[in-house]
JSON list of C-alpha atoms in Angstrom, two decimals:
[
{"chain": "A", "resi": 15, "resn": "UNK", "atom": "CA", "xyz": [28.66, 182.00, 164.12]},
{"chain": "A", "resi": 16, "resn": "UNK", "atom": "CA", "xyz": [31.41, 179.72, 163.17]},
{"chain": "A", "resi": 17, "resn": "UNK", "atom": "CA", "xyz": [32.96, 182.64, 161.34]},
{"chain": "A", "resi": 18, "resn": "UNK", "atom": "CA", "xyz": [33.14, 184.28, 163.94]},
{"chain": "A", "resi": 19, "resn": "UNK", "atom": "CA", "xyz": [34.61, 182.43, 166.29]},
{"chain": "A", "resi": 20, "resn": "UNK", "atom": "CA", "xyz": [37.34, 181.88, 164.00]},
{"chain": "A", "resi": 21, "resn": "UNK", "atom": "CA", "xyz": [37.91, 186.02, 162.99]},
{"chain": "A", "resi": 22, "resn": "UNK", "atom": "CA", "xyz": [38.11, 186.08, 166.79]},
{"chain": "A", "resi": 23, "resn": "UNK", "atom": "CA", "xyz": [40.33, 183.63, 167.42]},
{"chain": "A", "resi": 24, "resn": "UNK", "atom": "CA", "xyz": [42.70, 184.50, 164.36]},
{"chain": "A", "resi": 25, "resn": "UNK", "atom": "CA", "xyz": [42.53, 188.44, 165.97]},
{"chain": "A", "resi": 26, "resn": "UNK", "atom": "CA", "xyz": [43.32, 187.03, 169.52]},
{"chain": "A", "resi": 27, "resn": "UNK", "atom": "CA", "xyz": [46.53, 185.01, 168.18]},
{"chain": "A", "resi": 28, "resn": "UNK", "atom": "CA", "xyz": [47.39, 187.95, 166.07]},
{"chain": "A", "resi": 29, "resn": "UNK", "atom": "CA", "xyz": [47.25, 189.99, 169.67]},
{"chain": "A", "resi": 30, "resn": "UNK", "atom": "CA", "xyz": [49.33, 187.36, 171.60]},
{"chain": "A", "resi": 31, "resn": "UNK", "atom": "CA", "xyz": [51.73, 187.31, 169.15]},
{"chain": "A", "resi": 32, "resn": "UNK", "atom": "CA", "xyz": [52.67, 190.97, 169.28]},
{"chain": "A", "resi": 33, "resn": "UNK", "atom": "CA", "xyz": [52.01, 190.64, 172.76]},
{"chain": "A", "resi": 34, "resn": "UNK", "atom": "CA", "xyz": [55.14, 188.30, 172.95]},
{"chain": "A", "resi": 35, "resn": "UNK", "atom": "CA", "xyz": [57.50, 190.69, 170.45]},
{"chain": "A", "resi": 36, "resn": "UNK", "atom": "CA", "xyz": [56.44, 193.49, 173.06]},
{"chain": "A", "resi": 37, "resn": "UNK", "atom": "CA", "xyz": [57.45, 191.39, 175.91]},
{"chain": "A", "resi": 38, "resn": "UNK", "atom": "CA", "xyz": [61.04, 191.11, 174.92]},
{"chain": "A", "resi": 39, "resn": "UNK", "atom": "CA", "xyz": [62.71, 194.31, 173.47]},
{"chain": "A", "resi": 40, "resn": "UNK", "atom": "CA", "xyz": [65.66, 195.04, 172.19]},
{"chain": "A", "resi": 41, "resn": "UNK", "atom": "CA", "xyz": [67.81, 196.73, 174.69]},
{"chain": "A", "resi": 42, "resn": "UNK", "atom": "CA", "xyz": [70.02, 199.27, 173.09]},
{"chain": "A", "resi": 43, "resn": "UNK", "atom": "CA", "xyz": [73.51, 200.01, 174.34]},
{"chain": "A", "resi": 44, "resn": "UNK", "atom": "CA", "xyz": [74.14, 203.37, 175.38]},
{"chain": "A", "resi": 45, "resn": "UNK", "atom": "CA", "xyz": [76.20, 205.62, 177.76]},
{"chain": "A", "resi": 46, "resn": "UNK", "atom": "CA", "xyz": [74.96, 206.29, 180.86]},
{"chain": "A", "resi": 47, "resn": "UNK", "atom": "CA", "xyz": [75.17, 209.42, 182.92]},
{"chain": "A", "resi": 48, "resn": "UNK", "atom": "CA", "xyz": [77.84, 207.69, 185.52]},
{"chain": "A", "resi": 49, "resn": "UNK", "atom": "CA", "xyz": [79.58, 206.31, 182.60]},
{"chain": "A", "resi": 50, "resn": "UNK", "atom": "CA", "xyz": [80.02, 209.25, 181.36]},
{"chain": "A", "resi": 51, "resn": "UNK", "atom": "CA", "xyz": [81.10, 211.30, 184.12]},
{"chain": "A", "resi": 52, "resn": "UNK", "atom": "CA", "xyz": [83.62, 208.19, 184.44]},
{"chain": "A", "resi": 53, "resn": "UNK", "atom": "CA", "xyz": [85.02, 209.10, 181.27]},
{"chain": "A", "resi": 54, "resn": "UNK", "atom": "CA", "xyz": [85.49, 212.78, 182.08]},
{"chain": "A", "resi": 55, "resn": "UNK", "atom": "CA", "xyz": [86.99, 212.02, 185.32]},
{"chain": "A", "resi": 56, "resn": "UNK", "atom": "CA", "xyz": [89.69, 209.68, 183.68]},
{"chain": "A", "resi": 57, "resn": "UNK", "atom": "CA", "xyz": [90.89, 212.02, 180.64]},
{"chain": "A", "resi": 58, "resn": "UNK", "atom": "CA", "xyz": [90.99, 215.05, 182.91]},
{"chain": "A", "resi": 59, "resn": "UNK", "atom": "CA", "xyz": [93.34, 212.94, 185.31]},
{"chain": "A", "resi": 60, "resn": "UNK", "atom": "CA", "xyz": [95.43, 211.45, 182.35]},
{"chain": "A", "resi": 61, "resn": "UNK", "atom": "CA", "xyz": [95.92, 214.32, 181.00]},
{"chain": "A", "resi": 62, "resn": "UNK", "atom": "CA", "xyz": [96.98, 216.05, 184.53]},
{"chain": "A", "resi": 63, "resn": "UNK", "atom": "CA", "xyz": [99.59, 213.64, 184.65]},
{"chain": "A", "resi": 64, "resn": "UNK", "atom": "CA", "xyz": [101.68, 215.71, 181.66]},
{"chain": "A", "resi": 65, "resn": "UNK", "atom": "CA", "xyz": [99.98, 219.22, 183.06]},
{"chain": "A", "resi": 66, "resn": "UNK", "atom": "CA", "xyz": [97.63, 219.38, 180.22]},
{"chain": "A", "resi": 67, "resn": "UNK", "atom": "CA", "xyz": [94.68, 221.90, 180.73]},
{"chain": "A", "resi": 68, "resn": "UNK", "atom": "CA", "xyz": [91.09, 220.30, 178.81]},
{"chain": "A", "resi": 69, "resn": "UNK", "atom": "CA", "xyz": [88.52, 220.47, 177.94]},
{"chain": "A", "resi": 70, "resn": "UNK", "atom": "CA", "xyz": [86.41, 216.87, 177.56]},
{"chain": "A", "resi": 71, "resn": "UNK", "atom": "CA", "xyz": [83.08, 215.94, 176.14]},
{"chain": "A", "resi": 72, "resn": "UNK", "atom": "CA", "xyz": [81.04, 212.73, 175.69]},
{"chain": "A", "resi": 73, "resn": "UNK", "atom": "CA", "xyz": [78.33, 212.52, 173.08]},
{"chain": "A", "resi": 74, "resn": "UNK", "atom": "CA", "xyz": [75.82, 209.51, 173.34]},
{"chain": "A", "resi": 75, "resn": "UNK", "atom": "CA", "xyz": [74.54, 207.15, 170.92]},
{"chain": "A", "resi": 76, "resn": "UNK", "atom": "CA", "xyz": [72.58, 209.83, 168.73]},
{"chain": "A", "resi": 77, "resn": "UNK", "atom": "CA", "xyz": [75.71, 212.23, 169.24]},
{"chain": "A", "resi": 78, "resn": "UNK", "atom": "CA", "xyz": [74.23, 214.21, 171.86]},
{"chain": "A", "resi": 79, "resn": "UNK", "atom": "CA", "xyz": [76.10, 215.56, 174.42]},
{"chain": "A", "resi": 80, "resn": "UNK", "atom": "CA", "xyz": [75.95, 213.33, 177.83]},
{"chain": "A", "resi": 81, "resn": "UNK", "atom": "CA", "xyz": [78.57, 215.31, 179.71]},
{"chain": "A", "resi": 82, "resn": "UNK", "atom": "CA", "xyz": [81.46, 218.13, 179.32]},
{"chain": "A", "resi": 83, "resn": "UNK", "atom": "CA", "xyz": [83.84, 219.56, 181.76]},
{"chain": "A", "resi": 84, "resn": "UNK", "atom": "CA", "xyz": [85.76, 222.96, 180.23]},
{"chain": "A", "resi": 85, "resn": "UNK", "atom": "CA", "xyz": [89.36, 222.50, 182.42]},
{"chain": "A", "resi": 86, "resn": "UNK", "atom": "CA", "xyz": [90.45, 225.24, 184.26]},
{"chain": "A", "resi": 87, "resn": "UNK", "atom": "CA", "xyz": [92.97, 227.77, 182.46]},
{"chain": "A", "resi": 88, "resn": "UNK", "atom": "CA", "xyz": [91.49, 226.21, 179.29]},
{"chain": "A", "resi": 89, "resn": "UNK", "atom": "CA", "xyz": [90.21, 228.88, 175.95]},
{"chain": "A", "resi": 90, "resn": "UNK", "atom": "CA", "xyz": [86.75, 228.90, 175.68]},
{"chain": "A", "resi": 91, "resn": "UNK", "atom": "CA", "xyz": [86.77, 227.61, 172.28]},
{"chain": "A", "resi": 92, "resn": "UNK", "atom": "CA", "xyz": [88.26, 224.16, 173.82]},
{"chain": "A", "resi": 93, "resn": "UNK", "atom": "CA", "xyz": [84.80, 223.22, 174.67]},
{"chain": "A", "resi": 94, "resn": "UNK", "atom": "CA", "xyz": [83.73, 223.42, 170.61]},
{"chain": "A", "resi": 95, "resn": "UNK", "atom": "CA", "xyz": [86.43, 221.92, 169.33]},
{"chain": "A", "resi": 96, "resn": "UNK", "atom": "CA", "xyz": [86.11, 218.94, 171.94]},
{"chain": "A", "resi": 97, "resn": "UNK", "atom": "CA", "xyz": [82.27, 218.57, 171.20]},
{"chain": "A", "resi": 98, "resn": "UNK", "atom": "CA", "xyz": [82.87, 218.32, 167.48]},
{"chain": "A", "resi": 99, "resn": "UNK", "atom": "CA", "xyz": [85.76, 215.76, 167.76]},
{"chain": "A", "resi": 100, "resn": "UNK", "atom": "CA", "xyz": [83.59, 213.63, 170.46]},
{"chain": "A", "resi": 101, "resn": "UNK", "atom": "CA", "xyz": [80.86, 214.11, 167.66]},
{"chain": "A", "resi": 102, "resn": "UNK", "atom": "CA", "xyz": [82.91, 213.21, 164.46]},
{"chain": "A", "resi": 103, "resn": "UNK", "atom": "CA", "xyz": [84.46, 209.83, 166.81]},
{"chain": "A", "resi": 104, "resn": "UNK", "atom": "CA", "xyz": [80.76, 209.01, 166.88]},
{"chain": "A", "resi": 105, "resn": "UNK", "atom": "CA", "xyz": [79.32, 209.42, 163.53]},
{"chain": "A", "resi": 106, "resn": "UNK", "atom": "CA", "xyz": [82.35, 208.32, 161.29]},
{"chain": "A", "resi": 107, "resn": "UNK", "atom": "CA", "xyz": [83.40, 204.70, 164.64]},
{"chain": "A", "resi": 108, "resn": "UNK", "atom": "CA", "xyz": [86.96, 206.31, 164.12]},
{"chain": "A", "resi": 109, "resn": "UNK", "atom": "CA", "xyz": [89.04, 208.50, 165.68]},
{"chain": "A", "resi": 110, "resn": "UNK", "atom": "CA", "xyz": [88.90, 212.17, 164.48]},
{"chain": "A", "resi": 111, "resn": "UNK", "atom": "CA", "xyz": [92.72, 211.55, 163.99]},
{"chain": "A", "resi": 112, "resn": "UNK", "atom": "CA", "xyz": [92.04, 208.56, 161.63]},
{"chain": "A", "resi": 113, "resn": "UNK", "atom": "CA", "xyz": [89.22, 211.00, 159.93]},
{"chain": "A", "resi": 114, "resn": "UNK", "atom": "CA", "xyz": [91.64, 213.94, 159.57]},
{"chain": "A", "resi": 115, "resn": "UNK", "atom": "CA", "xyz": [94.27, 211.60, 157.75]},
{"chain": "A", "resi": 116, "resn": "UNK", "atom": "CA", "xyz": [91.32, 209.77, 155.76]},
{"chain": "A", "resi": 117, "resn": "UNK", "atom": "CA", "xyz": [90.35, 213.39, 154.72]},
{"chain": "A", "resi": 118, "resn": "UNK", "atom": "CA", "xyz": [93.49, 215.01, 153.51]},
{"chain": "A", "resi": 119, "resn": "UNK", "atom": "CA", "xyz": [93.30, 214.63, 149.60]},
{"chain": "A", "resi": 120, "resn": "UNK", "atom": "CA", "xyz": [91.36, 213.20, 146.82]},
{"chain": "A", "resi": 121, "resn": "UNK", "atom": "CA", "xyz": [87.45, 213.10, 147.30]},
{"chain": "A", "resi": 122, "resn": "UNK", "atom": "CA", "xyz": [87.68, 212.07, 150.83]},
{"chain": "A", "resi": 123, "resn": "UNK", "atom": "CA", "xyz": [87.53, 215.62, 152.17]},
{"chain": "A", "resi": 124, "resn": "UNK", "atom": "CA", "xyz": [84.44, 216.50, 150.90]},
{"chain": "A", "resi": 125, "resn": "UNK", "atom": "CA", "xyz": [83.56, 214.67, 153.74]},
{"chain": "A", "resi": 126, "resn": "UNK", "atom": "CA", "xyz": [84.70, 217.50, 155.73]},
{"chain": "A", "resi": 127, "resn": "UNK", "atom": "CA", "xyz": [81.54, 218.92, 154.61]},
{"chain": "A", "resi": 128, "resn": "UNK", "atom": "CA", "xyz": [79.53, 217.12, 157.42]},
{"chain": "A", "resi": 129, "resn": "UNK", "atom": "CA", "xyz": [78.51, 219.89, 159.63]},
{"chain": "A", "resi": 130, "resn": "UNK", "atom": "CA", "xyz": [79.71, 219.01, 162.72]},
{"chain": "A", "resi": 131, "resn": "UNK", "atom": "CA", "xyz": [82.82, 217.20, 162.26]},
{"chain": "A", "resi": 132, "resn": "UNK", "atom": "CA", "xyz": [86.43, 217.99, 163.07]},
{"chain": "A", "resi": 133, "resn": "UNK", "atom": "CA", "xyz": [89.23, 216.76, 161.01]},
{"chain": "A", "resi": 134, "resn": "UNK", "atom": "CA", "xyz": [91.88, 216.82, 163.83]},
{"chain": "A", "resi": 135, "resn": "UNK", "atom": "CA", "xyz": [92.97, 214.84, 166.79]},
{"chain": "A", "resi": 136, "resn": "UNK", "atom": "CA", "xyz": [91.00, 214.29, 170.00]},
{"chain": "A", "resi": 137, "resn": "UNK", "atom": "CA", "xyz": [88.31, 212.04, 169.22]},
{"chain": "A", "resi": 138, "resn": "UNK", "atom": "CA", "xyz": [87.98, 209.05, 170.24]},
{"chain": "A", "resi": 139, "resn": "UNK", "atom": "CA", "xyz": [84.88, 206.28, 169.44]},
{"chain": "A", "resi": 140, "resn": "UNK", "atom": "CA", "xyz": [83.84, 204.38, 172.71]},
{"chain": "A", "resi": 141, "resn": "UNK", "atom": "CA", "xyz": [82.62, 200.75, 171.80]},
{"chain": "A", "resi": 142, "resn": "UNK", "atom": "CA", "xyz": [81.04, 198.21, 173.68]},
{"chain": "A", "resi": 143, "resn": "UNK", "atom": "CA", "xyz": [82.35, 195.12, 171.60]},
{"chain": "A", "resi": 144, "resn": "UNK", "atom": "CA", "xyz": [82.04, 196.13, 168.20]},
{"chain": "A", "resi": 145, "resn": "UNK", "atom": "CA", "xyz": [79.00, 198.85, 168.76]},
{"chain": "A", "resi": 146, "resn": "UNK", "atom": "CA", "xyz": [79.83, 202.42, 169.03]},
{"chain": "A", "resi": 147, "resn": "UNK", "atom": "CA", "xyz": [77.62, 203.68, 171.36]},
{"chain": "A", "resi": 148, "resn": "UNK", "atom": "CA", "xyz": [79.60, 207.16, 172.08]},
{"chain": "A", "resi": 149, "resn": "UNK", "atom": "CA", "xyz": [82.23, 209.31, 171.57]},
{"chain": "A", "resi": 150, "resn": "UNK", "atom": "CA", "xyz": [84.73, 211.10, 173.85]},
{"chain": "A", "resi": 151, "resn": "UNK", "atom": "CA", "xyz": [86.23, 214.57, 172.43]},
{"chain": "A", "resi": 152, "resn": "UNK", "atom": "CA", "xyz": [89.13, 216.05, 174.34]},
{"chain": "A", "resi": 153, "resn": "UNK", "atom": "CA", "xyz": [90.67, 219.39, 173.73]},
{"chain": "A", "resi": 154, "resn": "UNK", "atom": "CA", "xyz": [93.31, 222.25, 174.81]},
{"chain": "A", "resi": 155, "resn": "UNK", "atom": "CA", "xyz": [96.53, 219.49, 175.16]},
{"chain": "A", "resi": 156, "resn": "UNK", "atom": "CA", "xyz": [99.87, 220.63, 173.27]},
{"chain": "A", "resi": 157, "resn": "UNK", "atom": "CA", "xyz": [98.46, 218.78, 169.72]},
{"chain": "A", "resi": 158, "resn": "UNK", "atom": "CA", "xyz": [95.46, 216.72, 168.96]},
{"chain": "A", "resi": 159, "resn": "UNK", "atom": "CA", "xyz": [97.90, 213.31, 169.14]},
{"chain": "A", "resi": 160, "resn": "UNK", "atom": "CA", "xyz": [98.52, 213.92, 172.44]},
{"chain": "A", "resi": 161, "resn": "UNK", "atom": "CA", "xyz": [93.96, 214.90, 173.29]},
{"chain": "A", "resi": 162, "resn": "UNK", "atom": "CA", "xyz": [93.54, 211.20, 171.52]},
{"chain": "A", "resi": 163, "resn": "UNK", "atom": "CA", "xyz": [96.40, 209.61, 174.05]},
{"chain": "A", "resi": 164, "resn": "UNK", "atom": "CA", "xyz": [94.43, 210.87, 177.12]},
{"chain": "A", "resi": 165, "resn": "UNK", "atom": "CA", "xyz": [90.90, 209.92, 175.74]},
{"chain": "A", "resi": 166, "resn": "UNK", "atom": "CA", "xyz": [92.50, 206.61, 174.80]},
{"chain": "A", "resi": 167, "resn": "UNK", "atom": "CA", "xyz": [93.99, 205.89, 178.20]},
{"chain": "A", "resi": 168, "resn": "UNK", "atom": "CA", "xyz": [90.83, 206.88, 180.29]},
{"chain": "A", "resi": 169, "resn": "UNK", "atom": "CA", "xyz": [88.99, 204.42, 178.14]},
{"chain": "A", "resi": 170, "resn": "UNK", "atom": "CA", "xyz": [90.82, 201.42, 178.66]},
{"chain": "A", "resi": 171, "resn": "UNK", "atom": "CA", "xyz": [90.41, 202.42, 182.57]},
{"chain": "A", "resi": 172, "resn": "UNK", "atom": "CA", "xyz": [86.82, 201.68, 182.07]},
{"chain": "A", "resi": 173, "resn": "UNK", "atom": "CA", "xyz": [86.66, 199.18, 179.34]},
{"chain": "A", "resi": 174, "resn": "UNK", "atom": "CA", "xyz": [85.35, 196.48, 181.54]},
{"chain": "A", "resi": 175, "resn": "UNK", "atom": "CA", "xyz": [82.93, 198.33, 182.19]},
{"chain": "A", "resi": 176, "resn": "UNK", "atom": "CA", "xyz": [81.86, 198.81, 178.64]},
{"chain": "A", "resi": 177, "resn": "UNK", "atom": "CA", "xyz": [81.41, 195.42, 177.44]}
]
C-alpha cells in the first residue's frame, strides 16, 4: 500500500511539474497583421516621396508572406522579386544587398543556390532587438540601393514599435 502511495505521489509531482512548464510559455516574437500592414504603408509612402512605383512584401518569422501590396504602374514581376528579397532578408538576418555582395565570388555564391533567395537590393531584415522575426522586400524603384533606402526608412518609423 505504501508503494503505492508513493508511485502516486511521485506521478502527481511529475504532473505538477509539467503542469508549471505549461503554465508559462515561451512567447515567440513575430509580426503581426497591423504590423505588417504598417510596414507596407511606410515604404510605399517613402518611396512616393522620390515618385518610385513598388511593389512591397513582408514575410513572417517562418518566411511566409504576412502582407504585399503590388504599386500601381508597377511590372508584374515586382511582386516576385520583392517576395524573394523580403524572403532572403529573413533567412540569411541581412540585407539582400549585404547577401548579393557576400555572394559575388569565391564559394560564397553557391549560396545563391538557396531556392528562394535574391542576390540584389531590396531586402531588408526587421528585428526586434537582436531577433529577426521578419523581412520586408521592396521592388520596382530605379536600383535595388535605392528599394533597401525605402524599406530602411519605413522601419525606423516603426521601430518603437518593434522592440
Amino acid at each position: 500500500m505504501r508503494t503505492q502511495i508513493g508511485i502516486a505521489s511521485a506521478a502527481i509531482a511529475i504532473i505538477a511539474a509539467s503542469s508549471a512548464q505549461a503554465a508559462s510559455p515561451q512567447i515567440e516574437k513575430n509580426i503581426s497583421m497591423g504590423l505588417a500592414q504598417e510596414i507596407v504603408a511606410g515604404v510605399i509612402e517613402e518611396c512616393a516621396k522620390n515618385s518610385y512605383k513598388v511593389s512591397v512584401v513582408v514575410v513572417d518569422k517562418a518566411g511566409q508572406v504576412a502582407a504585399s501590396l503590388r504599386g500601381d504602374g508597377t511590372s508584374p514581376a515586382t511582386m516576385e522579386f520583392a517576395r524573394m528579397k523580403a524572403y532572403t532578408a529573413r533567412v540569411r538576418n541581412q540585407t539582400s544587398l549585404e547577401f548579393m555582395n557576400l555572394t559575388a565570388s569565391g564559394d560564397a555564391q553557391a549560396l545563391r543556390q538557396i531556392p528562394g533567395v535574391a542576390a540584389i537590393g531590396g531586402g531588408v531584415p526587421i528585428k526586434s532587438g537582436a531577433e529577426t522575426i521578419g523581412g520586408v522586400g521592396v521592388s520596382g524603384a530605379p536600383g535595388g540601393e535605392k528599394d533597401e533606402a525605402c524599406a530602411k526608412a519605413a522601419l525606423a518609423r516603426i521601430s518603437a514599435s518593434l522592440n
